[in-house]
């Protein structure tokens, strides 16, 4: 039950996060040549945070353990994540984070004053892929033919509008307010029961974003080991002119 609560809270926070209109400033950038950081990548960093006057308020350089965070999980301030996302292993970057993407009007305890812009310098030491996989439309077709369980987690209105992929199971995962439908857990367990927790499970959403949130929670919090998402979701499927059929 505890893991299920973690799953629900994680998804709700991800769905309710509002994208900021302001952006960071990249002061200097030395791109790396390694693996690219994508949504839900695990990233190992060395960093130094300072004020505009040069005074350092935090750093992990010289410490035994580097910072390890998972992207898109709100584990660091929004501006820091914005600066990290899309870079690669080996990247060295210096950024200026506006207060709105840092600690804003509340400040950061006794360390960060209110409405304060921050400077971060960081190096990407290592990058690990998310625990789930992104699969293409053709890969999805092959997986369904090999008895993978593909769940279309969109709403009934969306199914009616576009149709669904042959062999997939239409199962709405979120209500109109973005709240996770807890009963879906029982449906997924039932679908997987005849095989095992290692069943190939694929989530399908409108554009892949919501599916990736769910896939990450299933793999990270619930321990499922063979989780995938349809890359680009139904939008990508339609752009390839692949067939969709009625869900009833």
PDB file of C-alpha atoms in Angstrom, residues 91-184:
ATOM      1  CA  UNK A  91      29.032  18.638 -20.099  1.00  0.00           C
ATOM      2  CA  UNK A  92      30.394  21.559 -18.087  1.00  0.00           C
ATOM      3  CA  UNK A  93      27.982  24.473 -17.824  1.00  0.00           C
ATOM      4  CA  UNK A  94      27.525  27.715 -15.901  1.00  0.00           C
ATOM      5  CA  UNK A  95      24.014  29.118 -15.642  1.00  0.00           C
ATOM      6  CA  UNK A  96      22.137  31.987 -14.054  1.00  0.00           C
ATOM      7  CA  UNK A  97      18.815  31.003 -12.518  1.00  0.00           C
ATOM      8  CA  UNK A  98      16.213  33.755 -12.028  1.00  0.00           C
ATOM      9  CA  UNK A  99      14.556  33.835  -8.619  1.00  0.00           C
ATOM     10  CA  UNK A 100      11.261  32.626 -10.084  1.00  0.00           C
ATOM     11  CA  UNK A 101      12.955  29.332 -11.015  1.00  0.00           C
ATOM     12  CA  UNK A 102      14.884  29.113  -7.732  1.00  0.00           C
ATOM     13  CA  UNK A 103      13.443  29.876  -4.282  1.00  0.00           C
ATOM     14  CA  UNK A 104      11.300  32.864  -5.248  1.00  0.00           C
ATOM     15  CA  UNK A 105       9.547  35.000  -2.669  1.00  0.00           C
ATOM     16  CA  UNK A 106       9.901  32.407   0.100  1.00  0.00           C
ATOM     17  CA  UNK A 107      13.671  32.152  -0.096  1.00  0.00           C
ATOM     18  CA  UNK A 108      15.670  29.136   1.030  1.00  0.00           C
ATOM     19  CA  UNK A 109      15.645  29.161   4.812  1.00  0.00           C
ATOM     20  CA  UNK A 110      18.515  31.076   6.371  1.00  0.00           C
ATOM     21  CA  UNK A 111      20.739  30.584   3.329  1.00  0.00           C
ATOM     22  CA  UNK A 112      18.946  31.991   0.266  1.00  0.00           C
ATOM     23  CA  UNK A 113      17.335  35.460   0.617  1.00  0.00           C
ATOM     24  CA  UNK A 114      13.954  36.114  -0.969  1.00  0.00           C
ATOM     25  CA  UNK A 115      13.802  37.002  -4.680  1.00  0.00           C
ATOM     26  CA  UNK A 116      17.429  36.078  -5.306  1.00  0.00           C
ATOM     27  CA  UNK A 117      18.952  35.060  -8.634  1.00  0.00           C
ATOM     28  CA  UNK A 118      21.470  32.226  -8.353  1.00  0.00           C
ATOM     29  CA  UNK A 119      24.555  31.053 -10.243  1.00  0.00           C
ATOM     30  CA  UNK A 120      25.241  27.340 -10.696  1.00  0.00           C
ATOM     31  CA  UNK A 121      28.282  25.707 -12.242  1.00  0.00           C
ATOM     32  CA  UNK A 122      28.059  21.969 -12.820  1.00  0.00           C
ATOM     33  CA  UNK A 123      29.640  19.015 -14.567  1.00  0.00           C
ATOM     34  CA  UNK A 124      27.681  15.939 -15.649  1.00  0.00           C
ATOM     35  CA  UNK A 125      29.699  13.000 -14.335  1.00  0.00           C
ATOM     36  CA  UNK A 126      27.415  10.169 -15.448  1.00  0.00           C
ATOM     37  CA  UNK A 127      24.018   9.529 -17.048  1.00  0.00           C
ATOM     38  CA  UNK A 128      21.841   6.430 -16.725  1.00  0.00           C
ATOM     39  CA  UNK A 129      18.746   5.750 -18.812  1.00  0.00           C
ATOM     40  CA  UNK A 130      15.293   5.651 -17.188  1.00  0.00           C
ATOM     41  CA  UNK A 131      14.150   2.257 -15.896  1.00  0.00           C
ATOM     42  CA  UNK A 132      11.527   2.057 -18.634  1.00  0.00           C
ATOM     43  CA  UNK A 133      11.988   1.968 -22.410  1.00  0.00           C
ATOM     44  CA  UNK A 134      10.530   4.060 -25.216  1.00  0.00           C
ATOM     45  CA  UNK A 135       9.399   1.940 -28.147  1.00  0.00           C
ATOM     46  CA  UNK A 136       8.499   2.840 -31.716  1.00  0.00           C
ATOM     47  CA  UNK A 137       5.187   2.063 -33.383  1.00  0.00           C
ATOM     48  CA  UNK A 138       6.677  -0.916 -35.212  1.00  0.00           C
ATOM     49  CA  UNK A 139       8.238  -2.233 -32.009  1.00  0.00           C
ATOM     50  CA  UNK A 140       4.864  -1.914 -30.267  1.00  0.00           C
ATOM     51  CA  UNK A 141       3.140  -3.972 -32.967  1.00  0.00           C
ATOM     52  CA  UNK A 142       5.744  -6.719 -32.604  1.00  0.00           C
ATOM     53  CA  UNK A 143       5.480  -6.681 -28.810  1.00  0.00           C
ATOM     54  CA  UNK A 144       1.678  -7.003 -28.909  1.00  0.00           C
ATOM     55  CA  UNK A 145       2.028  -9.929 -31.295  1.00  0.00           C
ATOM     56  CA  UNK A 146       4.308 -11.507 -28.670  1.00  0.00           C
ATOM     57  CA  UNK A 147       1.679 -11.154 -25.932  1.00  0.00           C
ATOM     58  CA  UNK A 148       2.830  -7.923 -24.327  1.00  0.00           C
ATOM     59  CA  UNK A 149       0.124  -6.033 -22.427  1.00  0.00           C
ATOM     60  CA  UNK A 150      -0.455  -2.614 -24.024  1.00  0.00           C
ATOM     61  CA  UNK A 151      -2.638  -0.220 -22.027  1.00  0.00           C
ATOM     62  CA  UNK A 152      -4.161   2.843 -23.668  1.00  0.00           C
ATOM     63  CA  UNK A 153      -4.525   5.090 -20.596  1.00  0.00           C
ATOM     64  CA  UNK A 154      -6.364   7.955 -22.320  1.00  0.00           C
ATOM     65  CA  UNK A 155      -9.978   8.933 -21.693  1.00  0.00           C
ATOM     66  CA  UNK A 156     -13.033   7.403 -23.362  1.00  0.00           C
ATOM     67  CA  UNK A 157     -13.568  10.698 -25.177  1.00  0.00           C
ATOM     68  CA  UNK A 158     -10.091  10.410 -26.699  1.00  0.00           C
ATOM     69  CA  UNK A 159     -10.668   6.784 -27.686  1.00  0.00           C
ATOM     70  CA  UNK A 160     -13.888   7.768 -29.450  1.00  0.00           C
ATOM     71  CA  UNK A 161     -12.169  10.622 -31.244  1.00  0.00           C
ATOM     72  CA  UNK A 162      -9.160   8.738 -32.623  1.00  0.00           C
ATOM     73  CA  UNK A 163      -9.801   5.051 -32.129  1.00  0.00           C
ATOM     74  CA  UNK A 164      -7.355   2.666 -30.434  1.00  0.00           C
ATOM     75  CA  UNK A 165      -4.494   0.421 -31.462  1.00  0.00           C
ATOM     76  CA  UNK A 166      -5.495  -3.149 -32.302  1.00  0.00           C
ATOM     77  CA  UNK A 167      -4.582  -5.499 -29.467  1.00  0.00           C
ATOM     78  CA  UNK A 168      -4.328  -2.757 -26.829  1.00  0.00           C
ATOM     79  CA  UNK A 169      -6.493  -2.531 -23.710  1.00  0.00           C
ATOM     80  CA  UNK A 170      -8.326   0.813 -23.271  1.00  0.00           C
ATOM     81  CA  UNK A 171      -8.055   1.628 -19.551  1.00  0.00           C
ATOM     82  CA  UNK A 172      -8.431   5.225 -18.394  1.00  0.00           C
ATOM     83  CA  UNK A 173      -5.749   5.948 -15.790  1.00  0.00           C
ATOM     84  CA  UNK A 174      -6.632   9.543 -14.854  1.00  0.00           C
ATOM     85  CA  UNK A 175      -9.858  11.456 -14.430  1.00  0.00           C
ATOM     86  CA  UNK A 176     -10.504  14.899 -15.953  1.00  0.00           C
ATOM     87  CA  UNK A 177      -8.745  16.564 -13.003  1.00  0.00           C
ATOM     88  CA  UNK A 178      -5.594  14.502 -13.467  1.00  0.00           C
ATOM     89  CA  UNK A 179      -6.296  12.275 -10.443  1.00  0.00           C
ATOM     90  CA  UNK A 180      -5.002   8.718 -10.712  1.00  0.00           C
ATOM     91  CA  UNK A 181      -7.722   6.054 -10.882  1.00  0.00           C
ATOM     92  CA  UNK A 182      -6.649   3.633  -8.155  1.00  0.00           C
ATOM     93  CA  UNK A 183      -8.728   0.761  -9.543  1.00  0.00           C
ATOM     94  CA  UNK A 184      -6.382   0.668 -12.543  1.00  0.00           C
TER      95      UNK A 184
END
